[in-house]
Amino acid sequence: MDVPKHPHSDSAKPSASPPPNPPVASRFILPARTRFQLPFPSILENGFASFDNRLVALCQRRTDGFVHYFSMGLTFFTSIEVSLVTPPALYALGYDSAAGLCASVLLVLGIISQVPKKFIFRPRPWMVGRALPIRQDRTSSFPSRAVVCAVVFSWLIAQSLHLEGLLVHPLTRLKLWSCILAVASLTAFARINVGAHYPSDTILGFILGLFVITVGSRLETQLWHRTCPIRYAQTAPTVHWAQALAPPARRTIFVMTLLAYTMTLISIQGFWVKCSYVYGLLMASTTFRATYLCAHAFDALQNIAALRQIDDHGSFRDHVRAVATFVVLLVFGMLTRSKKGMFRVVSFTIIYIGTLLALIVWRLRPPVLEHT
């Protein structure tokens, strides 16, 4: 792969105070800011310019071969889509504690990480000639959502394994945050290497990731654990899944569905193109929890469709089937996200109802995961 000369190579070293926005190549026109977006503050742009330019040049010294595939691979695995099937798949398999934490934190991640991108526009370094255009993302550079996801995903994996008792040796706080920092640093390198972000974007992304973890974990512990703790039936339910839609359950589903549609309809108005499948999968998982796992719902249902705690989570084949079920819904959402207007509402409806019904079938029909 022939690598073009870097804008800040030795033959073209930047001055002590390089301009934050060098002239844009005539073949590329910067995307127009929306009416909601403010420009990235010039005082920060000028302050970060020298630091950003030097690190971009360093990280892009090699952009082919293994480095290229590593950067592109890490970009894929730190996209928010990778995590969306986790909560419903965990609920289907009976990992309820981990599923609840993942749903809460990922919902916060989706909303909070979108806010700065929606309201602040910073041209990506490749757009303004400050990096090689390896990956030409056309949205705002600020902040690096990949780094936000790297921080959140690493923390969630460790916490989920701990909650489900799958860690042979629990991680100390030092080991946990050392692992998170290492993953975030590699992700930051990958995003800078492909020309998608400035180093300052990745630092702010790391800080935002810590904020998401704080808010998401508080949502789980302060709201869900206090107002809707999980409670299980003493015996396995033997009713048909359709009986799970008794009037008490329908009322809870109606309220949660109304909330899900409200969030989606607000987001459709230019806030987030991915909202149909993000909210579809995550809010359906939250609706399932509020309806069938909450202690208050348990009392209201009077054991009609109460869930039994699953101790045997099934075989490897069961895990693959559960993940595949929700991957199909995710792929459908991703393929239809470019649609506008009512079609996006239809897409959300299919994903939301499909996820909720799939969870009901998996957990409330005669057990198919446990092996007697």
Short mmCIF file of C-alpha atoms in Angstrom, two decimals:
data_model
loop_
_atom_site.label_atom_id
_atom_site.label_comp_id
_atom_site.label_asym_id
_atom_site.label_seq_id
_atom_site.Cartn_x
_atom_site.Cartn_y
_atom_site.Cartn_z
CA MET A 1 0.00 0.00 0.00
CA ASP A 2 1.47 3.30 -1.08
CA VAL A 3 1.32 5.80 1.70
CA PRO A 4 1.04 9.47 0.70
CA LYS A 5 3.29 11.97 2.37
CA HIS A 6 1.91 12.93 5.74
CA PRO A 7 0.83 16.56 6.13
CA HIS A 8 3.17 16.87 9.10
CA SER A 9 6.10 14.72 8.01
CA ASP A 10 9.73 15.81 8.50
CA SER A 11 9.69 17.53 5.14
CA ALA A 12 6.73 19.60 6.19
CA LYS A 13 7.11 20.19 9.89
CA PRO A 14 4.42 22.32 11.52
CA SER A 15 5.28 25.69 12.90
CA ALA A 16 5.32 26.31 16.63
CA SER A 17 1.69 27.36 16.49
CA PRO A 18 0.11 25.60 13.51
CA PRO A 19 -3.25 26.88 12.37
CA PRO A 20 -6.08 24.76 13.74
CA ASN A 21 -7.87 24.58 10.40
CA PRO A 22 -5.49 24.46 7.41
CA PRO A 23 -6.99 24.97 3.95
CA VAL A 24 -9.24 22.12 2.87
CA ALA A 25 -8.46 20.28 -0.34
CA SER A 26 -10.70 21.40 -3.15
CA ARG A 27 -11.98 17.86 -3.72
CA PHE A 28 -13.61 17.79 -0.30
CA ILE A 29 -16.21 20.17 1.07
CA LEU A 30 -16.74 20.32 4.81
CA PRO A 31 -20.22 19.17 5.82
CA ALA A 32 -22.43 22.05 6.86
CA ARG A 33 -23.19 22.43 10.54
CA THR A 34 -26.81 21.88 11.45
CA ARG A 35 -28.78 24.68 13.04
CA PHE A 36 -28.28 23.02 16.43
CA GLN A 37 -24.50 22.70 16.20
CA LEU A 38 -21.98 25.19 17.54
CA PRO A 39 -18.39 25.28 16.26
CA PHE A 40 -15.74 23.72 18.45
CA PRO A 41 -14.38 26.57 20.64
CA SER A 42 -11.45 28.23 18.89
CA ILE A 43 -9.61 28.77 22.16
CA LEU A 44 -9.52 24.98 22.69
CA GLU A 45 -8.69 24.32 19.04
CA ASN A 46 -5.70 26.66 19.20
CA GLY A 47 -4.62 25.32 22.57
CA PHE A 48 -4.67 21.70 21.41
CA ALA A 49 -3.27 22.34 17.91
CA SER A 50 0.41 21.71 18.54
CA PHE A 51 -0.25 18.70 20.78
CA ASP A 52 -2.75 17.21 18.33
CA ASN A 53 -0.61 17.69 15.23
CA ARG A 54 2.47 16.10 16.74
CA LEU A 55 0.63 13.03 18.01
CA VAL A 56 -1.33 12.59 14.78
CA ALA A 57 1.95 12.58 12.83
CA LEU A 58 3.42 10.07 15.29
CA CYS A 59 0.41 7.72 15.19
CA GLN A 60 0.25 7.86 11.39
CA ARG A 61 3.90 7.07 10.75
CA ARG A 62 2.64 3.71 9.51
CA THR A 63 -0.88 3.20 8.23
CA ASP A 64 -0.65 -0.02 6.21
CA GLY A 65 -0.28 -3.74 6.88
CA PHE A 66 -0.97 -5.02 10.37
CA VAL A 67 -1.40 -1.52 11.78
CA HIS A 68 -4.18 -0.80 9.29
CA TYR A 69 -6.09 -4.01 10.03
CA PHE A 70 -5.60 -3.57 13.77
CA SER A 71 -6.98 -0.03 13.67
CA MET A 72 -9.95 -0.95 11.49
CA GLY A 73 -10.71 -4.01 13.62
CA LEU A 74 -10.62 -2.08 16.87
CA THR A 75 -12.81 0.60 15.30
CA PHE A 76 -15.40 -2.10 14.56
CA PHE A 77 -15.32 -3.70 18.01
CA THR A 78 -15.73 -0.34 19.76
CA SER A 79 -18.82 0.69 17.80
CA ILE A 80 -22.00 0.93 19.87
CA GLU A 81 -23.77 -1.60 17.61
CA VAL A 82 -21.52 -4.41 18.88
CA SER A 83 -22.99 -4.11 22.39
CA LEU A 84 -26.70 -3.76 21.65
CA VAL A 85 -27.57 -7.46 21.54
CA THR A 86 -25.92 -8.03 24.92
CA PRO A 87 -28.82 -7.11 27.29
CA PRO A 88 -31.57 -9.10 25.52
CA ALA A 89 -29.26 -12.09 24.96
CA LEU A 90 -28.24 -12.07 28.63
CA TYR A 91 -31.87 -11.88 29.74
CA ALA A 92 -32.80 -14.75 27.42
CA LEU A 93 -30.05 -16.91 28.89
CA GLY A 94 -30.87 -15.99 32.48
CA TYR A 95 -27.91 -13.74 33.31
CA ASP A 96 -30.35 -11.24 34.79
CA SER A 97 -28.03 -9.20 37.03
CA ALA A 98 -25.51 -8.62 34.25
CA ALA A 99 -28.29 -7.93 31.74
CA GLY A 100 -29.83 -5.23 33.94
CA LEU A 101 -26.52 -3.45 34.45
CA CYS A 102 -25.68 -3.62 30.73
CA ALA A 103 -29.09 -2.27 29.68
CA SER A 104 -28.87 0.68 32.08
CA VAL A 105 -25.29 1.67 31.22
CA LEU A 106 -25.68 1.18 27.46
CA LEU A 107 -28.84 3.29 27.39
CA VAL A 108 -26.96 6.09 29.15
CA LEU A 109 -24.03 5.58 26.78
CA GLY A 110 -26.22 5.95 23.71
CA ILE A 111 -27.86 9.17 24.88
CA ILE A 112 -24.93 10.95 26.54
CA SER A 113 -22.36 10.14 23.85
CA GLN A 114 -24.67 11.56 21.19
CA VAL A 115 -25.21 14.92 22.90
CA PRO A 116 -21.79 16.54 22.16
CA LYS A 117 -21.80 15.20 18.59
CA LYS A 118 -25.24 16.67 18.04
CA PHE A 119 -24.54 20.12 19.43
CA ILE A 120 -20.81 20.68 18.75
CA PHE A 121 -19.17 20.29 15.35
CA ARG A 122 -15.42 19.79 15.05
CA PRO A 123 -14.10 18.84 11.60
CA ARG A 124 -12.27 15.54 11.63
CA PRO A 125 -8.50 15.86 11.10
CA TRP A 126 -8.61 14.23 7.64
CA MET A 127 -11.20 16.81 6.54
CA VAL A 128 -8.87 19.75 7.10
CA GLY A 129 -5.58 18.28 5.93
CA ARG A 130 -4.21 17.50 9.38
CA ALA A 131 -4.21 13.72 8.91
CA LEU A 132 -4.18 11.13 6.16
CA PRO A 133 -7.73 10.17 5.09
CA ILE A 134 -7.58 6.45 5.91
CA ARG A 135 -11.15 6.23 7.20
CA GLN A 136 -13.36 9.06 6.00
CA ASP A 137 -16.07 9.38 8.65
CA ARG A 138 -18.10 12.52 7.96
CA THR A 139 -19.65 13.29 11.33
CA SER A 140 -18.24 15.53 14.07
CA SER A 141 -14.86 14.55 15.47
CA PHE A 142 -15.65 15.61 19.04
CA PRO A 143 -15.47 13.50 21.14
CA SER A 144 -14.19 10.02 20.24
CA ARG A 145 -17.19 7.75 20.83
CA ALA A 146 -14.99 4.73 20.12
CA VAL A 147 -12.89 5.60 23.18
CA VAL A 148 -16.05 6.20 25.22
CA CYS A 149 -17.26 2.74 24.19
CA ALA A 150 -13.85 1.17 24.90
CA VAL A 151 -13.96 2.47 28.47
CA VAL A 152 -17.60 1.47 29.03
CA PHE A 153 -17.36 -1.95 27.35
CA SER A 154 -14.23 -2.90 29.33
CA TRP A 155 -15.86 -1.90 32.59
CA LEU A 156 -19.11 -3.70 31.75
CA ILE A 157 -17.37 -6.95 30.84
CA ALA A 158 -15.48 -7.00 34.14
CA GLN A 159 -18.56 -6.07 36.19
CA SER A 160 -20.81 -8.56 34.39
CA LEU A 161 -18.40 -11.42 34.97
CA HIS A 162 -18.20 -10.42 38.62
CA LEU A 163 -21.99 -10.23 39.05
CA GLU A 164 -22.49 -13.67 37.53
CA GLY A 165 -19.66 -15.22 39.54
CA LEU A 166 -17.62 -16.09 36.46
CA LEU A 167 -14.34 -14.55 37.61
CA VAL A 168 -12.07 -17.13 39.24
CA HIS A 169 -9.98 -14.35 40.75
CA PRO A 170 -11.85 -11.03 41.11
CA LEU A 171 -9.99 -8.07 39.65
CA THR A 172 -8.59 -5.55 42.09
CA ARG A 173 -9.41 -1.91 41.42
CA LEU A 174 -5.84 -1.34 40.19
CA LYS A 175 -5.97 -4.25 37.74
CA LEU A 176 -9.44 -3.28 36.51
CA TRP A 177 -8.54 0.31 35.70
CA SER A 178 -5.17 -0.68 34.28
CA CYS A 179 -7.00 -2.94 31.80
CA ILE A 180 -9.51 -0.20 30.97
CA LEU A 181 -6.74 2.34 30.41
CA ALA A 182 -4.84 -0.10 28.17
CA VAL A 183 -7.90 -0.82 26.01
CA ALA A 184 -8.78 2.89 25.81
CA SER A 185 -5.20 3.77 24.80
CA LEU A 186 -5.14 1.18 22.01
CA THR A 187 -8.51 2.43 20.78
CA ALA A 188 -7.29 6.02 20.85
CA PHE A 189 -4.27 5.04 18.75
CA ALA A 190 -6.52 3.21 16.27
CA ARG A 191 -8.85 6.17 15.78
CA ILE A 192 -5.97 8.63 15.39
CA ASN A 193 -4.20 6.24 13.03
CA VAL A 194 -7.15 6.17 10.61
CA GLY A 195 -7.42 9.97 10.65
CA ALA A 196 -10.82 10.02 12.35
CA HIS A 197 -9.89 11.82 15.58
CA TYR A 198 -7.49 14.21 17.20
CA PRO A 199 -5.67 13.03 20.35
CA SER A 200 -7.63 15.64 22.32
CA ASP A 201 -10.87 13.96 21.14
CA THR A 202 -9.73 10.67 22.63
CA ILE A 203 -8.78 12.24 25.97
CA LEU A 204 -12.18 13.89 26.23
CA GLY A 205 -13.74 10.60 25.15
CA PHE A 206 -12.03 8.82 28.06
CA ILE A 207 -13.41 11.40 30.51
CA LEU A 208 -16.88 11.06 28.98
CA GLY A 209 -16.63 7.27 29.34
CA LEU A 210 -16.01 7.66 33.08
CA PHE A 211 -19.04 9.95 33.29
CA VAL A 212 -21.21 7.39 31.47
CA ILE A 213 -20.13 4.64 33.87
CA THR A 214 -20.93 6.85 36.87
CA VAL A 215 -24.39 7.84 35.63
CA GLY A 216 -25.25 4.37 34.31
CA SER A 217 -24.22 2.56 37.48
CA ARG A 218 -26.14 5.08 39.58
CA LEU A 219 -29.22 4.50 37.42
CA GLU A 220 -28.92 0.79 38.12
CA THR A 221 -28.23 0.98 41.85
CA GLN A 222 -30.22 4.05 42.86
CA LEU A 223 -33.29 3.54 40.64
CA TRP A 224 -33.68 -0.10 39.68
CA HIS A 225 -32.28 -1.77 42.80
CA ARG A 226 -34.37 0.44 45.07
CA THR A 227 -37.65 0.75 43.20
CA CYS A 228 -37.71 -2.52 41.28
CA PRO A 229 -35.49 -5.24 42.79
CA ILE A 230 -35.45 -8.60 41.03
CA ARG A 231 -37.60 -11.36 42.50
CA TYR A 232 -37.97 -14.93 41.28
CA ALA A 233 -40.72 -17.55 41.55
CA GLN A 234 -40.12 -20.47 43.87
CA THR A 235 -41.14 -22.95 41.18
CA ALA A 236 -40.76 -22.94 37.42
CA PRO A 237 -43.65 -21.39 35.48
CA THR A 238 -45.63 -23.94 33.49
CA VAL A 239 -48.05 -21.59 31.73
CA HIS A 240 -48.06 -20.81 28.03
CA TRP A 241 -46.25 -17.59 27.13
CA ALA A 242 -49.51 -15.95 26.00
CA GLN A 243 -50.70 -16.02 29.63
CA ALA A 244 -47.86 -13.69 30.43
CA LEU A 245 -49.89 -10.92 28.80
CA ALA A 246 -52.39 -10.84 31.67
CA PRO A 247 -53.87 -7.37 32.51
CA PRO A 248 -51.24 -6.46 35.18
CA ALA A 249 -48.45 -7.23 32.72
CA ARG A 250 -50.19 -5.36 29.93
CA ARG A 251 -50.38 -2.21 32.04
CA THR A 252 -46.65 -2.25 32.74
CA ILE A 253 -45.86 -3.00 29.10
CA PHE A 254 -48.11 -0.12 28.00
CA VAL A 255 -46.36 2.40 30.27
CA MET A 256 -42.85 1.26 29.29
CA THR A 257 -43.78 1.14 25.60
CA LEU A 258 -45.17 4.66 25.77
CA LEU A 259 -41.86 5.82 27.26
CA ALA A 260 -39.90 3.97 24.55
CA TYR A 261 -41.95 5.53 21.75
CA THR A 262 -41.62 9.00 23.29
CA MET A 263 -37.83 8.69 23.39
CA THR A 264 -37.76 7.41 19.82
CA LEU A 265 -40.07 10.05 18.38
CA ILE A 266 -38.00 12.80 20.01
CA SER A 267 -34.73 11.31 18.74
CA ILE A 268 -36.05 10.81 15.22
CA GLN A 269 -36.28 14.60 14.86
CA GLY A 270 -32.65 14.85 13.78
CA PHE A 271 -31.07 13.77 17.07
CA TRP A 272 -29.85 10.29 16.21
CA VAL A 273 -30.15 8.21 13.07
CA LYS A 274 -29.47 5.00 15.03
CA CYS A 275 -32.24 5.52 17.56
CA SER A 276 -34.67 2.99 16.03
CA TYR A 277 -32.51 -0.04 16.77
CA VAL A 278 -30.67 1.33 19.82
CA TYR A 279 -33.89 2.09 21.68
CA GLY A 280 -35.67 -0.89 20.13
CA LEU A 281 -33.28 -3.44 21.65
CA LEU A 282 -32.45 -1.65 24.90
CA MET A 283 -35.91 -0.37 25.82
CA ALA A 284 -37.49 -3.75 25.03
CA SER A 285 -35.01 -5.34 27.46
CA THR A 286 -35.89 -2.74 30.09
CA THR A 287 -39.63 -3.33 29.52
CA PHE A 288 -39.10 -7.07 30.02
CA ARG A 289 -37.31 -6.43 33.30
CA ALA A 290 -39.95 -4.04 34.64
CA THR A 291 -42.77 -6.42 33.69
CA TYR A 292 -41.48 -9.85 34.68
CA LEU A 293 -38.50 -9.47 37.02
CA CYS A 294 -39.53 -6.57 39.24
CA ALA A 295 -40.74 -7.58 42.72
CA HIS A 296 -43.75 -5.26 42.43
CA ALA A 297 -44.68 -6.80 39.10
CA PHE A 298 -44.27 -10.24 40.69
CA ASP A 299 -46.84 -9.39 43.36
CA ALA A 300 -49.24 -7.91 40.83
CA LEU A 301 -49.03 -10.92 38.54
CA GLN A 302 -49.69 -13.25 41.49
CA ASN A 303 -47.29 -15.85 40.13
CA ILE A 304 -49.12 -16.11 36.79
CA ALA A 305 -45.93 -15.55 34.85
CA ALA A 306 -43.24 -15.15 37.47
CA LEU A 307 -39.77 -16.12 36.32
CA ARG A 308 -37.59 -18.77 37.88
CA GLN A 309 -33.93 -18.02 38.34
CA ILE A 310 -31.90 -19.94 35.78
CA ASP A 311 -28.95 -21.78 37.25
CA ASP A 312 -28.06 -23.77 34.11
CA HIS A 313 -27.68 -21.18 31.37
CA GLY A 314 -27.64 -23.72 28.58
CA SER A 315 -25.10 -25.08 26.17
CA PHE A 316 -22.84 -23.20 23.78
CA ARG A 317 -25.44 -23.83 21.09
CA ASP A 318 -28.10 -22.16 23.25
CA HIS A 319 -25.87 -19.10 23.63
CA VAL A 320 -25.33 -18.89 19.87
CA ARG A 321 -29.07 -19.17 19.22
CA ALA A 322 -29.86 -16.43 21.72
CA VAL A 323 -27.30 -14.04 20.27
CA ALA A 324 -28.34 -14.83 16.69
CA THR A 325 -31.99 -14.06 17.49
CA PHE A 326 -31.21 -10.48 18.41
CA VAL A 327 -28.46 -10.01 15.84
CA VAL A 328 -31.12 -10.52 13.16
CA LEU A 329 -33.18 -7.67 14.63
CA LEU A 330 -30.07 -5.46 14.94
CA VAL A 331 -29.07 -6.09 11.33
CA PHE A 332 -32.58 -5.24 10.19
CA GLY A 333 -32.33 -1.93 12.06
CA MET A 334 -28.93 -1.12 10.60
CA LEU A 335 -30.10 -1.87 7.07
CA THR A 336 -33.13 0.39 7.42
CA ARG A 337 -31.60 3.27 9.36
CA SER A 338 -31.29 5.44 6.25
CA LYS A 339 -35.07 5.45 5.90
CA LYS A 340 -36.85 8.56 7.10
CA GLY A 341 -40.19 9.58 8.55
CA MET A 342 -42.73 6.94 9.51
CA PHE A 343 -40.63 4.09 8.16
CA ARG A 344 -38.14 4.65 10.98
CA VAL A 345 -41.00 4.41 13.47
CA VAL A 346 -42.07 1.16 11.79
CA SER A 347 -38.49 -0.11 12.04
CA PHE A 348 -38.41 0.71 15.76
CA THR A 349 -41.78 -1.01 16.26
CA ILE A 350 -40.61 -4.22 14.59
CA ILE A 351 -37.38 -4.32 16.60
CA TYR A 352 -39.01 -3.38 19.91
CA ILE A 353 -41.93 -5.83 19.68
CA GLY A 354 -39.74 -8.55 18.18
CA THR A 355 -37.22 -8.25 21.02
CA LEU A 356 -39.88 -8.22 23.73
CA LEU A 357 -41.78 -11.20 22.32
CA ALA A 358 -38.56 -13.15 21.82
CA LEU A 359 -37.66 -12.61 25.49
CA ILE A 360 -41.12 -13.70 26.63
CA VAL A 361 -40.92 -16.86 24.53
CA TRP A 362 -37.41 -17.69 25.75
CA ARG A 363 -38.15 -17.23 29.44
CA LEU A 364 -41.85 -17.95 30.04
CA ARG A 365 -42.57 -21.02 27.96
CA PRO A 366 -41.60 -24.44 29.30
CA PRO A 367 -37.83 -24.12 29.86
CA VAL A 368 -35.69 -24.87 26.82
CA LEU A 369 -32.37 -23.73 28.24
CA GLU A 370 -32.16 -25.75 31.45
CA HIS A 371 -31.05 -29.35 31.21
CA THR A 372 -32.60 -31.71 33.73
#
